[in-house]
Coordinates of C-alpha atoms in Angstrom, one line a residue:
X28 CA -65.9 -54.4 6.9
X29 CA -66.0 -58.3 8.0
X30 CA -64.8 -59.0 4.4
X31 CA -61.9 -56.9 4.5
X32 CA -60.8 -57.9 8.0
X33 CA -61.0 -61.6 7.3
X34 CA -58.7 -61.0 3.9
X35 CA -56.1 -58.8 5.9
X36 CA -56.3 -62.0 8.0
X37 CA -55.6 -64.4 5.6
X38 CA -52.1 -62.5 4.4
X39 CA -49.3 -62.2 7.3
X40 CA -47.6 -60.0 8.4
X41 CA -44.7 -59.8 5.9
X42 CA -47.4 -60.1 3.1
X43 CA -46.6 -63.6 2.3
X44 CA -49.5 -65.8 1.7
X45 CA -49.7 -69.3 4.6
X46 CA -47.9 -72.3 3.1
X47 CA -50.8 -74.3 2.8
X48 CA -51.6 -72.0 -0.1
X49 CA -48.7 -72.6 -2.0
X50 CA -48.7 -76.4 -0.7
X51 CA -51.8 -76.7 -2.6
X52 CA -50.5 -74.9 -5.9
X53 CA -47.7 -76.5 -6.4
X54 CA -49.7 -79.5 -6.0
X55 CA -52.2 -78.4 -8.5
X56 CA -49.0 -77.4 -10.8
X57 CA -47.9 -80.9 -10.4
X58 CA -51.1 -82.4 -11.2
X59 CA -51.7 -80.9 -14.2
X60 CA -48.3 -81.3 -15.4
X61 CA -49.0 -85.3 -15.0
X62 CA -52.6 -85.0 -16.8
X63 CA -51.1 -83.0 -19.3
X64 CA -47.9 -85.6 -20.0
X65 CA -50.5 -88.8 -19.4
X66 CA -52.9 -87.2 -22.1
X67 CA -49.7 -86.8 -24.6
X68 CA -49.1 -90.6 -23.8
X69 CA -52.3 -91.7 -24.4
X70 CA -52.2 -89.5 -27.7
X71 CA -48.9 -90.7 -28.6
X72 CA -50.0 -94.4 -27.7
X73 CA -53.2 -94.0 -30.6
X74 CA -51.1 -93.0 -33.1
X75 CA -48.3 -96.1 -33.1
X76 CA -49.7 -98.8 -35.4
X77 CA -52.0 -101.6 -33.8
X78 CA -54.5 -101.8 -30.7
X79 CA -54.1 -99.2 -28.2
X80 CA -52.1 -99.8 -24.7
X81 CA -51.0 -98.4 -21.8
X82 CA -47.8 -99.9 -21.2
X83 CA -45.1 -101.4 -23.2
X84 CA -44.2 -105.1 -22.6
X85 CA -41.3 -106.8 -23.3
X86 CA -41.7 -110.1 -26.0
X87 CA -38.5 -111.7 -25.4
X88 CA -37.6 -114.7 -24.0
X89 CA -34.8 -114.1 -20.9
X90 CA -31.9 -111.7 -21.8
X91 CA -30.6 -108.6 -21.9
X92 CA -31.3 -106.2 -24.5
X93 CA -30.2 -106.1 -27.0
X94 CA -29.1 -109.5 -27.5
X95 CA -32.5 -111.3 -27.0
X96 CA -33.2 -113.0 -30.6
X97 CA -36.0 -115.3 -29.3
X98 CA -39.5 -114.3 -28.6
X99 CA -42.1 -115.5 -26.3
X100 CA -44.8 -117.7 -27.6
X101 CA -48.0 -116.8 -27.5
X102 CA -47.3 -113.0 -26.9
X103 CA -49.7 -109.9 -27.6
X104 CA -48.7 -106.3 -26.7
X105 CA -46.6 -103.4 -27.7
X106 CA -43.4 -102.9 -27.6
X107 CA -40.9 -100.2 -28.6
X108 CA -43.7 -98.6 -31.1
X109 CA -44.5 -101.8 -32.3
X110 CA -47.5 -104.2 -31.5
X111 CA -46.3 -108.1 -31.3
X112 CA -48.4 -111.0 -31.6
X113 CA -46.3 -113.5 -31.6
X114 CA -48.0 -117.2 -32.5
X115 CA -47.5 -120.5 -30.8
X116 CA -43.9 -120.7 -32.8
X117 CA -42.5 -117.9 -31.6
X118 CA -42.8 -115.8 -35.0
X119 CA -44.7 -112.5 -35.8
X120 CA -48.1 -113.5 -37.5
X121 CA -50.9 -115.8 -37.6
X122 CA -50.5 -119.7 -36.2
X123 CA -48.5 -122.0 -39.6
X124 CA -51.5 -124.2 -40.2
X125 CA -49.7 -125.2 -43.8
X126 CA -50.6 -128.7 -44.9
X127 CA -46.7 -129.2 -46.0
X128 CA -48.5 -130.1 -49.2
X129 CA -47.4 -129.9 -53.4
X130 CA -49.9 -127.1 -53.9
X131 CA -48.1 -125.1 -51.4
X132 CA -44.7 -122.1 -52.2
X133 CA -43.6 -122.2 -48.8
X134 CA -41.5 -119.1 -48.1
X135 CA -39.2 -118.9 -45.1
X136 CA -38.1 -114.9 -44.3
X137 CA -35.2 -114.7 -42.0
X138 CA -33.5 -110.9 -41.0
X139 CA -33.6 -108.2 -38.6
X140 CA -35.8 -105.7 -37.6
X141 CA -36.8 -104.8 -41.3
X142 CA -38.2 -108.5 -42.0
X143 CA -39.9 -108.3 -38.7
X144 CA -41.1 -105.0 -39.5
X145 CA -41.0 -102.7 -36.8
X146 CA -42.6 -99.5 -36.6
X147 CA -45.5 -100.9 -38.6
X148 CA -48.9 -103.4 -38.2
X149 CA -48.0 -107.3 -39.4
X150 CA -50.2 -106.6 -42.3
X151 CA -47.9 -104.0 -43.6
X152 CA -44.8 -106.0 -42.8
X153 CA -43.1 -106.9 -46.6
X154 CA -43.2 -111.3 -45.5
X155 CA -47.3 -110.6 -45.1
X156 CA -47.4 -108.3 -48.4
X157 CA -45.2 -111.1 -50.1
X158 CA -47.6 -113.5 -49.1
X159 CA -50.7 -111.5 -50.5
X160 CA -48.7 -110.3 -54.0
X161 CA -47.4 -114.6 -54.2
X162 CA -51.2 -115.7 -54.0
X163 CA -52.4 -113.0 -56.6
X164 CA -49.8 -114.1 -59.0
X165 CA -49.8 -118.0 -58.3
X166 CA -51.3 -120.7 -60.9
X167 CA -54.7 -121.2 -59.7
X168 CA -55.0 -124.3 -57.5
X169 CA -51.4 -123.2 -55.4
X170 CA -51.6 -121.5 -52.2
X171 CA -48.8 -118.9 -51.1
X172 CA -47.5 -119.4 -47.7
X173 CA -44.7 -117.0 -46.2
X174 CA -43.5 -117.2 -42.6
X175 CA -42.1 -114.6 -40.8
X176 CA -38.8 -115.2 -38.9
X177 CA -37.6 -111.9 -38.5
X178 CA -36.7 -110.5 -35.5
X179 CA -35.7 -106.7 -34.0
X180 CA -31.8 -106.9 -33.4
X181 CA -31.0 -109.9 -35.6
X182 CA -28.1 -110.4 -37.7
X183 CA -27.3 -113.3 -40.2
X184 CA -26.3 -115.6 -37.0
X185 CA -29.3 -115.2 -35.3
X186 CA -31.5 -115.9 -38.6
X187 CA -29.0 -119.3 -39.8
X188 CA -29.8 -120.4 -36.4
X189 CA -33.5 -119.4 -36.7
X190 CA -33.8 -121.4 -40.1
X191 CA -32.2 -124.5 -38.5
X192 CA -34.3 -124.2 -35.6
X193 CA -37.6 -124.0 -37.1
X194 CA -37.2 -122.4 -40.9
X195 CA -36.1 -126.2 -42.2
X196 CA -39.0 -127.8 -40.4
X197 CA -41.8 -125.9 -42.6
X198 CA -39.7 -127.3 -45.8
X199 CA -39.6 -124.0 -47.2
X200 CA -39.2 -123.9 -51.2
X201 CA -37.3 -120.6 -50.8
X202 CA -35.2 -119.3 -47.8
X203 CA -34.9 -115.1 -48.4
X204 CA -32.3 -113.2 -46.1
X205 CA -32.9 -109.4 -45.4
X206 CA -29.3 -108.3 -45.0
X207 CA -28.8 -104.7 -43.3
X208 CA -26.4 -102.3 -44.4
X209 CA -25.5 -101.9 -40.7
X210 CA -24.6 -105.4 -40.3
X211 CA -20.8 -104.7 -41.5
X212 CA -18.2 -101.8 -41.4
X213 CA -18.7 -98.9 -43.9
X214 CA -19.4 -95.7 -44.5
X215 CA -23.3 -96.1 -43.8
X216 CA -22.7 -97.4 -40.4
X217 CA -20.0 -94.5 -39.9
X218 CA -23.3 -92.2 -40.0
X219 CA -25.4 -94.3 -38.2
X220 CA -22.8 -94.1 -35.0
X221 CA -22.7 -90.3 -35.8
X222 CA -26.4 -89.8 -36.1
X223 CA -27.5 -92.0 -33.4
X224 CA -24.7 -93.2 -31.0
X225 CA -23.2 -89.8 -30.8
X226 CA -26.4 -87.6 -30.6
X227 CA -26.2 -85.2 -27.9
X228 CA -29.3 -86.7 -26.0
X229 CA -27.5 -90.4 -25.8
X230 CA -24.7 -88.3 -24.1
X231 CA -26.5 -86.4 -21.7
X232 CA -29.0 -89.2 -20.4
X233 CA -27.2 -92.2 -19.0
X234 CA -28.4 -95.5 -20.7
X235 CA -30.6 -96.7 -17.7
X236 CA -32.7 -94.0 -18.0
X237 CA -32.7 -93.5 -21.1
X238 CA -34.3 -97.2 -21.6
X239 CA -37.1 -96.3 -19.2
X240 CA -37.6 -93.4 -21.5
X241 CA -37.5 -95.3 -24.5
X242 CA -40.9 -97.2 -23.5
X243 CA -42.6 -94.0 -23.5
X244 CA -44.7 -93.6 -26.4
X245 CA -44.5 -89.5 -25.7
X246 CA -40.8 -89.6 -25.6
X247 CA -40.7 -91.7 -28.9
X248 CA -42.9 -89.7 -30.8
X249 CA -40.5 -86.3 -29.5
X250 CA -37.3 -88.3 -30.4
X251 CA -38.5 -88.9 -34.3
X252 CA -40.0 -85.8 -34.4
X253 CA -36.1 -84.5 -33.5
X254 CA -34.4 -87.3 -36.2
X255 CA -37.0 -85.8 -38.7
X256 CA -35.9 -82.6 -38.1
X257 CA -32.7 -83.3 -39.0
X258 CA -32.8 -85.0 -41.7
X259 CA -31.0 -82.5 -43.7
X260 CA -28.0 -82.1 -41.6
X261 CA -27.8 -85.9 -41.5
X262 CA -27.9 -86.5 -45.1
X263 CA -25.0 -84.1 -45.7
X264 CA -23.0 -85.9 -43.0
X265 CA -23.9 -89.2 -44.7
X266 CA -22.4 -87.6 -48.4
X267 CA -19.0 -86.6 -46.7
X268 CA -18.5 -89.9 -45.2
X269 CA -19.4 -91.3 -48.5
X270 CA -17.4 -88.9 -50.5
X271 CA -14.0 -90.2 -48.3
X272 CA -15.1 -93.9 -48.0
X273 CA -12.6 -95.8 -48.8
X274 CA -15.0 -99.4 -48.5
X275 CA -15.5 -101.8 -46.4
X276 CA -12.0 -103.4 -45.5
X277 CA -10.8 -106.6 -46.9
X278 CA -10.1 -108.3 -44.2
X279 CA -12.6 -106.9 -41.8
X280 CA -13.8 -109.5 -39.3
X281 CA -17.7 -108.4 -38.7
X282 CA -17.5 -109.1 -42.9
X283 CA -16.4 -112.5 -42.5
X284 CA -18.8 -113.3 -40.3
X285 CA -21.3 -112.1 -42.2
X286 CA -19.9 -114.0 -45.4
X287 CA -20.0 -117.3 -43.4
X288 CA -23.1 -116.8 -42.2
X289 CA -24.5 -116.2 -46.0
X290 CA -22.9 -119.2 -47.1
X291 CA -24.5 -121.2 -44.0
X292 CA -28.2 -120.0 -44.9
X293 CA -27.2 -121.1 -48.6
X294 CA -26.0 -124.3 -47.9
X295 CA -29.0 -125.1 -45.3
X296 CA -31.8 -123.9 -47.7
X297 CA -29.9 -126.5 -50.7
X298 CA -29.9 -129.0 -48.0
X299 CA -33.8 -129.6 -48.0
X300 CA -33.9 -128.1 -51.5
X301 CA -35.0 -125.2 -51.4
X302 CA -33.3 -121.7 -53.2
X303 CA -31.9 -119.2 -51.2
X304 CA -32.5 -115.3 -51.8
X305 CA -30.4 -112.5 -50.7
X306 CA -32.0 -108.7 -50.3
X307 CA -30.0 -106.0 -48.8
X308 CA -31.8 -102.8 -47.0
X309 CA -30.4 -99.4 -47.1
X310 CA -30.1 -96.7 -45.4
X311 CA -32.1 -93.7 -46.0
X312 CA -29.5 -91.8 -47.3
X313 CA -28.9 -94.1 -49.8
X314 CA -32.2 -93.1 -51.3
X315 CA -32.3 -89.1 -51.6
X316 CA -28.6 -88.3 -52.1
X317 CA -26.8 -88.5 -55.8
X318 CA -23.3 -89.5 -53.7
X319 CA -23.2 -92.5 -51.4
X320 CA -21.4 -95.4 -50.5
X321 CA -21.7 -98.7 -52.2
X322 CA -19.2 -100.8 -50.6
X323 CA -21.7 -102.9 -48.6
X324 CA -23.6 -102.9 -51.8
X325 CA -20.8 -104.0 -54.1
X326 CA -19.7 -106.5 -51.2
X327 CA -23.0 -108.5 -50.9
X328 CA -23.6 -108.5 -54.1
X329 CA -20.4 -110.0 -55.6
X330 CA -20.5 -112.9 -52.9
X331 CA -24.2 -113.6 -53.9
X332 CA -23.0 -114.1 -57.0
X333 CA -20.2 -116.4 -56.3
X334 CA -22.5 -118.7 -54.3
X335 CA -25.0 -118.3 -57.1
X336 CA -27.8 -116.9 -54.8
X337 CA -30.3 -114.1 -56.4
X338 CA -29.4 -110.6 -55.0
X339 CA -31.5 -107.6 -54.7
X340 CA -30.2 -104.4 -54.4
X341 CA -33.3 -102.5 -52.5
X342 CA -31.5 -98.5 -52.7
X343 CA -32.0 -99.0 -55.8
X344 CA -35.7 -100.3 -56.4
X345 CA -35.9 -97.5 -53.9
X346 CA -34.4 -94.8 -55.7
X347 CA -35.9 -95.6 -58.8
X348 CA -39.3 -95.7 -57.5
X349 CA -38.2 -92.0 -55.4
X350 CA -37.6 -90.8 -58.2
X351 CA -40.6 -91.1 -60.2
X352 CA -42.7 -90.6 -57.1
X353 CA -40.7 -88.9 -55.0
X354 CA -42.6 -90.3 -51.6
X355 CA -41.0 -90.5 -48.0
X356 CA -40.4 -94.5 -48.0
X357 CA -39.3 -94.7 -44.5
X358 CA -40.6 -94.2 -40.7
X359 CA -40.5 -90.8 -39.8
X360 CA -37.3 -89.7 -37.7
X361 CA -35.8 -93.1 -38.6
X362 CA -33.0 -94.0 -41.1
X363 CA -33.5 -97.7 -41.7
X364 CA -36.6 -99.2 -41.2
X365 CA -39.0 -98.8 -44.6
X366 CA -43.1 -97.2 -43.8
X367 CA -45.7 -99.9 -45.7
X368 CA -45.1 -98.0 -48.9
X369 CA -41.5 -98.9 -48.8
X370 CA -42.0 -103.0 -47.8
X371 CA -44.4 -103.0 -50.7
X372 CA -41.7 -102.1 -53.1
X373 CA -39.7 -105.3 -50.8
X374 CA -42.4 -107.6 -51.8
X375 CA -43.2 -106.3 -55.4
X376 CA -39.2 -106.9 -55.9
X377 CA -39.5 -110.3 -54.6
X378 CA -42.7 -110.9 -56.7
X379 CA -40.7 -110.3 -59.8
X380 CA -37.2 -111.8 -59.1
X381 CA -39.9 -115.3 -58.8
X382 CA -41.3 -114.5 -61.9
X383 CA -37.9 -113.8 -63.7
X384 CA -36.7 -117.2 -61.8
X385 CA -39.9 -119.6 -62.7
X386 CA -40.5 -120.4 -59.0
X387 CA -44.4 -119.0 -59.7
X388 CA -45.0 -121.8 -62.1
X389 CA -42.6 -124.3 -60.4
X390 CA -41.8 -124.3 -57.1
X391 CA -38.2 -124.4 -56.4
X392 CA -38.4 -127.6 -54.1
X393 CA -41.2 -129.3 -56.2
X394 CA -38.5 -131.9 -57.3
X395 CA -38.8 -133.4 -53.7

């Protein structure tokens, strides 16, 4: 009877339960909700490339994002699903110990976020598989070495500075550009703003929380797992644009910059002898759909070939090798940067352009 009288007690009058009682679930509620989100974090966190870590830290020198083209020396840590480890130069990879010596093919490889190679380990970047492929295939008795000068949110001003800066010092025998197909007007970039810029969550969520969000490794993971979802919808969007493109304009300013900028990188690598290379990356769609725009394409390449500078066209060493394999080559949920299958198809391209050129048997700056 005790029993019974102590649980009437515990229940008033209205049959409401005391506050404390639902103080303390709603606090249980709320601490399971944040063991439940920091075990998807940590989750998340193990399945980005590289070492493990809590927290994201930025690797840039003062700035704002996105406009920071410089990192910080010395640096280890992740960083927008990427691990850095940045050496005492400022670049992505090991410390330069080269000897600046005749037996060395110095490689300088300037770009954006696709020579840098984000979203994957250093390793798998295409500058560290170049290096690997350029020492299998060199005479015995030369040693490859390929620097990294890459960096997320480049463009071709940021990498002719970067080659002036420090590129020229390492006397490079070649100087190879990874252009983006983003980096001027057309119908690519059209999608892109579609896609990305104009996606309901950018709306919704202003931009200062949204960059919080965005060093989440949990909130990463959901958003490709979203991008990959559509990747149907966003391909058919990418073959209407192309279908109406009418081309990157003639007189478009963001194309002559990018022109001038070419021609700088060309003129710098000549200056200390050494040959310039131009590779453009595509976008996704470029890859999987039978229509799609070639302006940028058709731009780049015809102004390689008036400076006289090799050109690769990578949507098409992609879609040739998607077609006979028919394998995802880029990061899940995202339409430009390449997985390590794809920047092994970079480096195997690169591998035989030197071949087809004699820079494996000669370097291009061995006249010095």
């Amino acid at each position: 009877m005790g029993t019974s009288s102590d649980s009437k007690a515990a229940v008033g009058k209205d049959g409401a339960r005391p506050r404390a009682s639902w103080r303390a679930r709603l606090l249980l509620s709320c601490g399971s909700l944040f063991a439940f989100l920091a075990l998807g974090e940590c989750i998340a966190r193990l399945r980005e490339p590289g070492p493990f870590s809590l927290f994201d830290r930025n690797p840039y020198l003062a700035g704002e994002l996105p406009h920071q083209t410089r990192h910080r020396p010395g640096f280890e840590g992740r960083w927008d699903s990427t691990w850095y480890r940045i050496n005492a130069q400022g670049l992505r990879g090991p410390e330069l110990d080269w000897t600046l010596a005749g037996d060395e093919l110095r490689v300088v490889c300037l770009g954006d976020s696709c020579t840098f190679g984000k979203g994957v380990r250093e390793a798998d970047c295409w500058p560290r598989q170049l290096e690997r492929l350029l020492q299998d295939a060199l005479p015995a008795g030369r040693r490859a070495r390929v620097a990294n000068l890459g960096i997320n949110g480049g463009d071709a001003r940021s990498a002719h500075e970067l080659l002036v800066e420090q590129g020229l010092a390492l006397q490079p025998d070649l100087v190879l550009y990874g252009a983006n197909v983003n980096d001027f007007p057309n119908a690519v970039e059209a999608v892109n703003q579609k896609v990305f810029n104009e996606a309901p969550l950018k709306r919704l969520i202003p931009q200062g929380i949204l960059d919080p969000m965005n060093r989440s490794a949990l909130f990463r993971w959901a958003r490709s797992v979203y991008y990959q979802s559509r990747r149907e919808q966003d391909w058919a969007a990418a073959e209407a644009l192309a279908a109406a493109s009418g081309g990157t304009p003639e007189e478009s300013p963001a194309w002559a910059r990018q022109r001038a900028h070419v021609v700088a990188i060309r003129d710098a690598a000549e200056a200390v002898g050494a040959q310039a290379a131009v590779l453009l990356f595509p976008y996704e769609s470029q890859i999987y759909l039978d229509a799609y725009d070639t302006s940028a394409i058709d731009r780049l390449g015809a102004l390689c070939a008036e400076l006289e500078v090799p050109f690769i066209d990578l949507a098409q060493v992609f879609r040739e090798h998607f077609g006979s394999a028919g394998e995802d080559l880029f990061l899940p949920g995202d339409r430009y940067h390449p997985n390590p299958g794809g920047y092994t198809l970079v480096a195997r391209a690169l591998v035989r352009l030197a071949r087809a050129e004699g820079w494996l048997d000669e370097g291009p700056g061995d006249e010095r």
